[in-house]
Amino acid sequence: MNAATRELFRHNLIAQLCANGAPMKPAALKIGARAGGFEPADQDLDAEIQYLIDKELVAPVDKAISPEMKRWRITAAGRDYAAQEGLA
């Protein structure tokens, strides 16, 4: 994935999380990515979500039961970014 495509993929993930308003699972994010024209492998999704976590735009959801079942949510900074970029 080149830099421009990666940025579009990250925007897709942010827009999905912002629009959903609730934590999302990897499978749901992959469906939304496919609808946006992307075919991410699991490791691509994990890498880009981790990048967005590092930028504090997305946060993992702590789960007491089944923590291996990942979920992520948009942060306030992520909502602000989405609004500034016209993603929300």
PDB file of N, CA and C in Angstrom:
ATOM      1  N   MET A   1       0.856  -1.176   0.000  1.00  0.00           N
ATOM      2  CA  MET A   1       0.000   0.000   0.000  1.00  0.00           C
ATOM      3  C   MET A   1       0.900   1.237   0.000  1.00  0.00           C
ATOM      4  N   ASN A   2       0.663   2.133  -0.940  1.00  0.00           N
ATOM      5  CA  ASN A   2       1.477   3.350  -0.962  1.00  0.00           C
ATOM      6  C   ASN A   2       0.934   4.357   0.065  1.00  0.00           C
ATOM      7  N   ALA A   3       1.649   5.444   0.246  1.00  0.00           N
ATOM      8  CA  ALA A   3       1.303   6.411   1.292  1.00  0.00           C
ATOM      9  C   ALA A   3      -0.084   7.026   1.081  1.00  0.00           C
ATOM     10  N   ALA A   4      -0.425   7.349  -0.144  1.00  0.00           N
ATOM     11  CA  ALA A   4      -1.724   7.974  -0.420  1.00  0.00           C
ATOM     12  C   ALA A   4      -2.868   6.998  -0.140  1.00  0.00           C
ATOM     13  N   THR A   5      -2.694   5.743  -0.545  1.00  0.00           N
ATOM     14  CA  THR A   5      -3.723   4.729  -0.291  1.00  0.00           C
ATOM     15  C   THR A   5      -3.854   4.447   1.199  1.00  0.00           C
ATOM     16  N   ARG A   6      -2.720   4.410   1.890  1.00  0.00           N
ATOM     17  CA  ARG A   6      -2.732   4.176   3.336  1.00  0.00           C
ATOM     18  C   ARG A   6      -3.490   5.295   4.054  1.00  0.00           C
ATOM     19  N   GLU A   7      -3.289   6.542   3.608  1.00  0.00           N
ATOM     20  CA  GLU A   7      -4.008   7.658   4.222  1.00  0.00           C
ATOM     21  C   GLU A   7      -5.524   7.520   3.994  1.00  0.00           C
ATOM     22  N   LEU A   8      -5.916   7.135   2.796  1.00  0.00           N
ATOM     23  CA  LEU A   8      -7.334   6.918   2.511  1.00  0.00           C
ATOM     24  C   LEU A   8      -7.908   5.781   3.360  1.00  0.00           C
ATOM     25  N   PHE A   9      -7.135   4.725   3.552  1.00  0.00           N
ATOM     26  CA  PHE A   9      -7.556   3.607   4.391  1.00  0.00           C
ATOM     27  C   PHE A   9      -7.737   4.067   5.839  1.00  0.00           C
ATOM     28  N   ARG A  10      -6.802   4.853   6.338  1.00  0.00           N
ATOM     29  CA  ARG A  10      -6.918   5.379   7.705  1.00  0.00           C
ATOM     30  C   ARG A  10      -8.156   6.273   7.828  1.00  0.00           C
ATOM     31  N   HIS A  11      -8.405   7.093   6.818  1.00  0.00           N
ATOM     32  CA  HIS A  11      -9.606   7.936   6.827  1.00  0.00           C
ATOM     33  C   HIS A  11     -10.861   7.077   6.848  1.00  0.00           C
ATOM     34  N   ASN A  12     -10.858   5.983   6.105  1.00  0.00           N
ATOM     35  CA  ASN A  12     -11.994   5.070   6.089  1.00  0.00           C
ATOM     36  C   ASN A  12     -12.253   4.521   7.494  1.00  0.00           C
ATOM     37  N   LEU A  13     -11.202   4.101   8.175  1.00  0.00           N
ATOM     38  CA  LEU A  13     -11.356   3.552   9.527  1.00  0.00           C
ATOM     39  C   LEU A  13     -11.887   4.607  10.495  1.00  0.00           C
ATOM     40  N   ILE A  14     -11.333   5.807  10.432  1.00  0.00           N
ATOM     41  CA  ILE A  14     -11.791   6.892  11.303  1.00  0.00           C
ATOM     42  C   ILE A  14     -13.254   7.220  11.024  1.00  0.00           C
ATOM     43  N   ALA A  15     -13.609   7.321   9.750  1.00  0.00           N
ATOM     44  CA  ALA A  15     -14.995   7.636   9.387  1.00  0.00           C
ATOM     45  C   ALA A  15     -15.958   6.561   9.884  1.00  0.00           C
ATOM     46  N   GLN A  16     -15.576   5.299   9.761  1.00  0.00           N
ATOM     47  CA  GLN A  16     -16.430   4.221  10.250  1.00  0.00           C
ATOM     48  C   GLN A  16     -16.651   4.310  11.756  1.00  0.00           C
ATOM     49  N   LEU A  17     -15.570   4.475  12.491  1.00  0.00           N
ATOM     50  CA  LEU A  17     -15.668   4.543  13.954  1.00  0.00           C
ATOM     51  C   LEU A  17     -16.471   5.755  14.394  1.00  0.00           C
ATOM     52  N   CYS A  18     -16.303   6.858  13.693  1.00  0.00           N
ATOM     53  CA  CYS A  18     -17.035   8.076  14.024  1.00  0.00           C
ATOM     54  C   CYS A  18     -18.526   7.901  13.725  1.00  0.00           C
ATOM     55  N   ALA A  19     -18.843   7.344  12.575  1.00  0.00           N
ATOM     56  CA  ALA A  19     -20.239   7.174  12.172  1.00  0.00           C
ATOM     57  C   ALA A  19     -20.964   6.160  13.050  1.00  0.00           C
ATOM     58  N   ASN A  20     -20.258   5.115  13.448  1.00  0.00           N
ATOM     59  CA  ASN A  20     -20.888   4.063  14.246  1.00  0.00           C
ATOM     60  C   ASN A  20     -21.209   4.545  15.654  1.00  0.00           C
ATOM     61  N   GLY A  21     -20.318   5.333  16.239  1.00  0.00           N
ATOM     62  CA  GLY A  21     -20.555   5.865  17.569  1.00  0.00           C
ATOM     63  C   GLY A  21     -20.416   4.851  18.692  1.00  0.00           C
ATOM     64  N   ALA A  22     -20.099   3.612  18.355  1.00  0.00           N
ATOM     65  CA  ALA A  22     -19.916   2.557  19.351  1.00  0.00           C
ATOM     66  C   ALA A  22     -18.646   1.790  18.983  1.00  0.00           C
ATOM     67  N   PRO A  23     -18.061   1.097  19.944  1.00  0.00           N
ATOM     68  CA  PRO A  23     -16.865   0.311  19.617  1.00  0.00           C
ATOM     69  C   PRO A  23     -17.149  -0.692  18.497  1.00  0.00           C
ATOM     70  N   MET A  24     -16.153  -0.891  17.668  1.00  0.00           N
ATOM     71  CA  MET A  24     -16.302  -1.802  16.530  1.00  0.00           C
ATOM     72  C   MET A  24     -15.280  -2.919  16.584  1.00  0.00           C
ATOM     73  N   LYS A  25     -15.694  -4.084  16.082  1.00  0.00           N
ATOM     74  CA  LYS A  25     -14.835  -5.261  15.982  1.00  0.00           C
ATOM     75  C   LYS A  25     -14.076  -5.231  14.659  1.00  0.00           C
ATOM     76  N   PRO A  26     -12.970  -5.985  14.587  1.00  0.00           N
ATOM     77  CA  PRO A  26     -12.204  -6.032  13.336  1.00  0.00           C
ATOM     78  C   PRO A  26     -13.043  -6.466  12.129  1.00  0.00           C
ATOM     79  N   ALA A  27     -13.900  -7.456  12.298  1.00  0.00           N
ATOM     80  CA  ALA A  27     -14.699  -7.946  11.170  1.00  0.00           C
ATOM     81  C   ALA A  27     -15.586  -6.840  10.597  1.00  0.00           C
ATOM     82  N   ALA A  28     -16.184  -6.052  11.458  1.00  0.00           N
ATOM     83  CA  ALA A  28     -17.049  -4.958  11.000  1.00  0.00           C
ATOM     84  C   ALA A  28     -16.232  -3.891  10.277  1.00  0.00           C
ATOM     85  N   LEU A  29     -15.060  -3.578  10.801  1.00  0.00           N
ATOM     86  CA  LEU A  29     -14.203  -2.591  10.148  1.00  0.00           C
ATOM     87  C   LEU A  29     -13.736  -3.086   8.779  1.00  0.00           C
ATOM     88  N   LYS A  30     -13.463  -4.385   8.661  1.00  0.00           N
ATOM     89  CA  LYS A  30     -13.045  -4.939   7.376  1.00  0.00           C
ATOM     90  C   LYS A  30     -14.176  -4.865   6.353  1.00  0.00           C
ATOM     91  N   ILE A  31     -15.411  -5.093   6.792  1.00  0.00           N
ATOM     92  CA  ILE A  31     -16.555  -4.980   5.884  1.00  0.00           C
ATOM     93  C   ILE A  31     -16.668  -3.547   5.369  1.00  0.00           C
ATOM     94  N   GLY A  32     -16.548  -2.587   6.275  1.00  0.00           N
ATOM     95  CA  GLY A  32     -16.598  -1.180   5.882  1.00  0.00           C
ATOM     96  C   GLY A  32     -15.441  -0.795   4.983  1.00  0.00           C
ATOM     97  N   ALA A  33     -14.286  -1.374   5.231  1.00  0.00           N
ATOM     98  CA  ALA A  33     -13.126  -1.095   4.385  1.00  0.00           C
ATOM     99  C   ALA A  33     -13.359  -1.641   2.977  1.00  0.00           C
ATOM    100  N   ARG A  34     -13.917  -2.840   2.906  1.00  0.00           N
ATOM    101  CA  ARG A  34     -14.226  -3.420   1.587  1.00  0.00           C
ATOM    102  C   ARG A  34     -15.235  -2.558   0.840  1.00  0.00           C
ATOM    103  N   ALA A  35     -16.227  -2.056   1.558  1.00  0.00           N
ATOM    104  CA  ALA A  35     -17.218  -1.170   0.925  1.00  0.00           C
ATOM    105  C   ALA A  35     -16.545   0.092   0.394  1.00  0.00           C
ATOM    106  N   GLY A  36     -15.451   0.487   1.026  1.00  0.00           N
ATOM    107  CA  GLY A  36     -14.703   1.665   0.594  1.00  0.00           C
ATOM    108  C   GLY A  36     -13.657   1.369  -0.468  1.00  0.00           C
ATOM    109  N   GLY A  37     -13.592   0.111  -0.917  1.00  0.00           N
ATOM    110  CA  GLY A  37     -12.664  -0.251  -1.978  1.00  0.00           C
ATOM    111  C   GLY A  37     -11.340  -0.826  -1.525  1.00  0.00           C
ATOM    112  N   PHE A  38     -11.214  -1.159  -0.260  1.00  0.00           N
ATOM    113  CA  PHE A  38      -9.975  -1.725   0.280  1.00  0.00           C
ATOM    114  C   PHE A  38     -10.157  -3.214   0.552  1.00  0.00           C
ATOM    115  N   GLU A  39      -9.082  -3.965   0.505  1.00  0.00           N
ATOM    116  CA  GLU A  39      -9.085  -5.391   0.847  1.00  0.00           C
ATOM    117  C   GLU A  39      -7.985  -5.635   1.878  1.00  0.00           C
ATOM    118  N   PRO A  40      -8.172  -5.149   3.102  1.00  0.00           N
ATOM    119  CA  PRO A  40      -7.095  -5.259   4.086  1.00  0.00           C
ATOM    120  C   PRO A  40      -6.945  -6.666   4.649  1.00  0.00           C
ATOM    121  N   ALA A  41      -5.716  -7.107   4.769  1.00  0.00           N
ATOM    122  CA  ALA A  41      -5.411  -8.328   5.504  1.00  0.00           C
ATOM    123  C   ALA A  41      -5.512  -7.991   6.991  1.00  0.00           C
ATOM    124  N   ASP A  42      -5.644  -9.010   7.813  1.00  0.00           N
ATOM    125  CA  ASP A  42      -5.745  -8.782   9.260  1.00  0.00           C
ATOM    126  C   ASP A  42      -4.576  -7.967   9.783  1.00  0.00           C
ATOM    127  N   GLN A  43      -3.365  -8.274   9.325  1.00  0.00           N
ATOM    128  CA  GLN A  43      -2.187  -7.549   9.817  1.00  0.00           C
ATOM    129  C   GLN A  43      -2.185  -6.097   9.355  1.00  0.00           C
ATOM    130  N   ASP A  44      -2.751  -5.813   8.174  1.00  0.00           N
ATOM    131  CA  ASP A  44      -2.858  -4.424   7.715  1.00  0.00           C
ATOM    132  C   ASP A  44      -3.813  -3.640   8.601  1.00  0.00           C
ATOM    133  N   LEU A  45      -4.953  -4.256   8.913  1.00  0.00           N
ATOM    134  CA  LEU A  45      -5.924  -3.600   9.791  1.00  0.00           C
ATOM    135  C   LEU A  45      -5.302  -3.343  11.159  1.00  0.00           C
ATOM    136  N   ASP A  46      -4.661  -4.357  11.728  1.00  0.00           N
ATOM    137  CA  ASP A  46      -4.030  -4.201  13.037  1.00  0.00           C
ATOM    138  C   ASP A  46      -2.966  -3.098  13.023  1.00  0.00           C
ATOM    139  N   ALA A  47      -2.159  -3.062  11.973  1.00  0.00           N
ATOM    140  CA  ALA A  47      -1.085  -2.062  11.896  1.00  0.00           C
ATOM    141  C   ALA A  47      -1.649  -0.646  11.798  1.00  0.00           C
ATOM    142  N   GLU A  48      -2.680  -0.460  10.998  1.00  0.00           N
ATOM    143  CA  GLU A  48      -3.231   0.887  10.840  1.00  0.00           C
ATOM    144  C   GLU A  48      -4.023   1.319  12.065  1.00  0.00           C
ATOM    145  N   ILE A  49      -4.720   0.390  12.693  1.00  0.00           N
ATOM    146  CA  ILE A  49      -5.410   0.722  13.949  1.00  0.00           C
ATOM    147  C   ILE A  49      -4.380   1.093  15.004  1.00  0.00           C
ATOM    148  N   GLN A  50      -3.274   0.348  15.085  1.00  0.00           N
ATOM    149  CA  GLN A  50      -2.236   0.682  16.066  1.00  0.00           C
ATOM    150  C   GLN A  50      -1.659   2.063  15.793  1.00  0.00           C
ATOM    151  N   TYR A  51      -1.476   2.413  14.537  1.00  0.00           N
ATOM    152  CA  TYR A  51      -1.002   3.753  14.179  1.00  0.00           C
ATOM    153  C   TYR A  51      -1.981   4.812  14.683  1.00  0.00           C
ATOM    154  N   LEU A  52      -3.277   4.578  14.462  1.00  0.00           N
ATOM    155  CA  LEU A  52      -4.291   5.534  14.919  1.00  0.00           C
ATOM    156  C   LEU A  52      -4.370   5.589  16.444  1.00  0.00           C
ATOM    157  N   ILE A  53      -4.109   4.474  17.115  1.00  0.00           N
ATOM    158  CA  ILE A  53      -4.035   4.465  18.586  1.00  0.00           C
ATOM    159  C   ILE A  53      -2.843   5.313  19.027  1.00  0.00           C
ATOM    160  N   ASP A  54      -1.702   5.102  18.383  1.00  0.00           N
ATOM    161  CA  ASP A  54      -0.501   5.869  18.731  1.00  0.00           C
ATOM    162  C   ASP A  54      -0.711   7.372  18.534  1.00  0.00           C
ATOM    163  N   LYS A  55      -1.524   7.744  17.560  1.00  0.00           N
ATOM    164  CA  LYS A  55      -1.847   9.148  17.301  1.00  0.00           C
ATOM    165  C   LYS A  55      -2.983   9.650  18.195  1.00  0.00           C
ATOM    166  N   GLU A  56      -3.520   8.771  19.038  1.00  0.00           N
ATOM    167  CA  GLU A  56      -4.603   9.073  19.995  1.00  0.00           C
ATOM    168  C   GLU A  56      -5.904   9.465  19.300  1.00  0.00           C
ATOM    169  N   LEU A  57      -6.118   8.937  18.084  1.00  0.00           N
ATOM    170  CA  LEU A  57      -7.357   9.166  17.367  1.00  0.00           C
ATOM    171  C   LEU A  57      -8.357   8.033  17.614  1.00  0.00           C
ATOM    172  N   VAL A  58      -7.834   6.877  17.990  1.00  0.00           N
ATOM    173  CA  VAL A  58      -8.620   5.676  18.261  1.00  0.00           C
ATOM    174  C   VAL A  58      -8.100   5.086  19.559  1.00  0.00           C
ATOM    175  N   ALA A  59      -8.985   4.407  20.296  1.00  0.00           N
ATOM    176  CA  ALA A  59      -8.580   3.779  21.551  1.00  0.00           C
ATOM    177  C   ALA A  59      -9.129   2.356  21.613  1.00  0.00           C
ATOM    178  N   PRO A  60      -8.337   1.435  22.176  1.00  0.00           N
ATOM    179  CA  PRO A  60      -8.865   0.090  22.379  1.00  0.00           C
ATOM    180  C   PRO A  60      -9.887   0.118  23.505  1.00  0.00           C
ATOM    181  N   VAL A  61     -10.830  -0.786  23.441  1.00  0.00           N
ATOM    182  CA  VAL A  61     -11.835  -0.894  24.491  1.00  0.00           C
ATOM    183  C   VAL A  61     -11.401  -2.022  25.427  1.00  0.00           C
ATOM    184  N   ASP A  62     -11.249  -1.688  26.708  1.00  0.00           N
ATOM    185  CA  ASP A  62     -10.888  -2.698  27.692  1.00  0.00           C
ATOM    186  C   ASP A  62     -12.091  -3.591  27.948  1.00  0.00           C
ATOM    187  N   LYS A  63     -11.840  -4.881  27.947  1.00  0.00           N
ATOM    188  CA  LYS A  63     -12.908  -5.844  28.168  1.00  0.00           C
ATOM    189  C   LYS A  63     -12.474  -6.799  29.264  1.00  0.00           C
ATOM    190  N   ALA A  64     -13.305  -6.947  30.286  1.00  0.00           N
ATOM    191  CA  ALA A  64     -13.018  -7.876  31.374  1.00  0.00           C
ATOM    192  C   ALA A  64     -13.221  -9.324  30.919  1.00  0.00           C
ATOM    193  N   ILE A  65     -14.190  -9.528  30.060  1.00  0.00           N
ATOM    194  CA  ILE A  65     -14.483 -10.865  29.544  1.00  0.00           C
ATOM    195  C   ILE A  65     -14.051 -10.922  28.082  1.00  0.00           C
ATOM    196  N   SER A  66     -13.331 -11.952  27.738  1.00  0.00           N
ATOM    197  CA  SER A  66     -12.832 -12.169  26.372  1.00  0.00           C
ATOM    198  C   SER A  66     -12.031 -10.989  25.835  1.00  0.00           C
ATOM    199  N   PRO A  67     -10.961 -10.579  26.533  1.00  0.00           N
ATOM    200  CA  PRO A  67     -10.176  -9.436  26.056  1.00  0.00           C
ATOM    201  C   PRO A  67      -9.490  -9.704  24.715  1.00  0.00           C
ATOM    202  N   GLU A  68      -9.378 -10.977  24.329  1.00  0.00           N
ATOM    203  CA  GLU A  68      -8.766 -11.291  23.038  1.00  0.00           C
ATOM    204  C   GLU A  68      -9.662 -10.896  21.855  1.00  0.00           C
ATOM    205  N   MET A  69     -10.935 -10.631  22.142  1.00  0.00           N
ATOM    206  CA  MET A  69     -11.873 -10.192  21.108  1.00  0.00           C
ATOM    207  C   MET A  69     -11.774  -8.665  21.032  1.00  0.00           C
ATOM    208  N   LYS A  70     -10.927  -8.179  20.150  1.00  0.00           N
ATOM    209  CA  LYS A  70     -10.611  -6.754  20.070  1.00  0.00           C
ATOM    210  C   LYS A  70     -11.815  -5.911  19.662  1.00  0.00           C
ATOM    211  N   ARG A  71     -11.835  -4.701  20.192  1.00  0.00           N
ATOM    212  CA  ARG A  71     -12.782  -3.657  19.783  1.00  0.00           C
ATOM    213  C   ARG A  71     -12.094  -2.319  19.946  1.00  0.00           C
ATOM    214  N   TRP A  72     -12.470  -1.375  19.081  1.00  0.00           N
ATOM    215  CA  TRP A  72     -11.887  -0.044  19.150  1.00  0.00           C
ATOM    216  C   TRP A  72     -12.978   1.002  19.077  1.00  0.00           C
ATOM    217  N   ARG A  73     -12.658   2.181  19.621  1.00  0.00           N
ATOM    218  CA  ARG A  73     -13.600   3.298  19.601  1.00  0.00           C
ATOM    219  C   ARG A  73     -12.861   4.549  19.157  1.00  0.00           C
ATOM    220  N   ILE A  74     -13.627   5.506  18.669  1.00  0.00           N
ATOM    221  CA  ILE A  74     -13.067   6.800  18.285  1.00  0.00           C
ATOM    222  C   ILE A  74     -12.863   7.623  19.557  1.00  0.00           C
ATOM    223  N   THR A  75     -11.825   8.434  19.590  1.00  0.00           N
ATOM    224  CA  THR A  75     -11.589   9.321  20.731  1.00  0.00           C
ATOM    225  C   THR A  75     -12.103  10.719  20.389  1.00  0.00           C
ATOM    226  N   ALA A  76     -12.067  11.614  21.369  1.00  0.00           N
ATOM    227  CA  ALA A  76     -12.453  13.002  21.110  1.00  0.00           C
ATOM    228  C   ALA A  76     -11.530  13.611  20.060  1.00  0.00           C
ATOM    229  N   ALA A  77     -10.243  13.318  20.150  1.00  0.00           N
ATOM    230  CA  ALA A  77      -9.298  13.818  19.151  1.00  0.00           C
ATOM    231  C   ALA A  77      -9.619  13.241  17.772  1.00  0.00           C
ATOM    232  N   GLY A  78     -10.056  11.998  17.733  1.00  0.00           N
ATOM    233  CA  GLY A  78     -10.442  11.376  16.472  1.00  0.00           C
ATOM    234  C   GLY A  78     -11.672  12.025  15.879  1.00  0.00           C
ATOM    235  N   ARG A  79     -12.643  12.364  16.730  1.00  0.00           N
ATOM    236  CA  ARG A  79     -13.845  13.064  16.246  1.00  0.00           C
ATOM    237  C   ARG A  79     -13.485  14.447  15.710  1.00  0.00           C
ATOM    238  N   ASP A  80     -12.599  15.130  16.411  1.00  0.00           N
ATOM    239  CA  ASP A  80     -12.158  16.448  15.947  1.00  0.00           C
ATOM    240  C   ASP A  80     -11.452  16.333  14.599  1.00  0.00           C
ATOM    241  N   TYR A  81     -10.583  15.342  14.469  1.00  0.00           N
ATOM    242  CA  TYR A  81      -9.875  15.124  13.216  1.00  0.00           C
ATOM    243  C   TYR A  81     -10.879  14.830  12.091  1.00  0.00           C
ATOM    244  N   ALA A  82     -11.840  13.956  12.361  1.00  0.00           N
ATOM    245  CA  ALA A  82     -12.862  13.603  11.370  1.00  0.00           C
ATOM    246  C   ALA A  82     -13.626  14.849  10.924  1.00  0.00           C
ATOM    247  N   ALA A  83     -13.968  15.705  11.875  1.00  0.00           N
ATOM    248  CA  ALA A  83     -14.701  16.926  11.536  1.00  0.00           C
ATOM    249  C   ALA A  83     -13.846  17.854  10.675  1.00  0.00           C
ATOM    250  N   GLN A  84     -12.576  18.016  11.032  1.00  0.00           N
ATOM    251  CA  GLN A  84     -11.677  18.886  10.277  1.00  0.00           C
ATOM    252  C   GLN A  84     -11.440  18.388   8.856  1.00  0.00           C
ATOM    253  N   GLU A  85     -11.424  17.071   8.692  1.00  0.00           N
ATOM    254  CA  GLU A  85     -11.145  16.483   7.384  1.00  0.00           C
ATOM    255  C   GLU A  85     -12.408  16.198   6.569  1.00  0.00           C
ATOM    256  N   GLY A  86     -13.573  16.498   7.144  1.00  0.00           N
ATOM    257  CA  GLY A  86     -14.826  16.258   6.446  1.00  0.00           C
ATOM    258  C   GLY A  86     -15.209  14.787   6.389  1.00  0.00           C
ATOM    259  N   LEU A  87     -14.757  14.033   7.365  1.00  0.00           N
ATOM    260  CA  LEU A  87     -15.039  12.592   7.412  1.00  0.00           C
ATOM    261  C   LEU A  87     -16.277  12.268   8.227  1.00  0.00           C
ATOM    262  N   ALA A  88     -16.758  13.245   8.976  1.00  0.00           N
ATOM    263  CA  ALA A  88     -17.906  12.998   9.855  1.00  0.00           C
ATOM    264  C   ALA A  88     -19.129  13.703   9.337  1.00  0.00           C
TER     265      ALA A  88
END
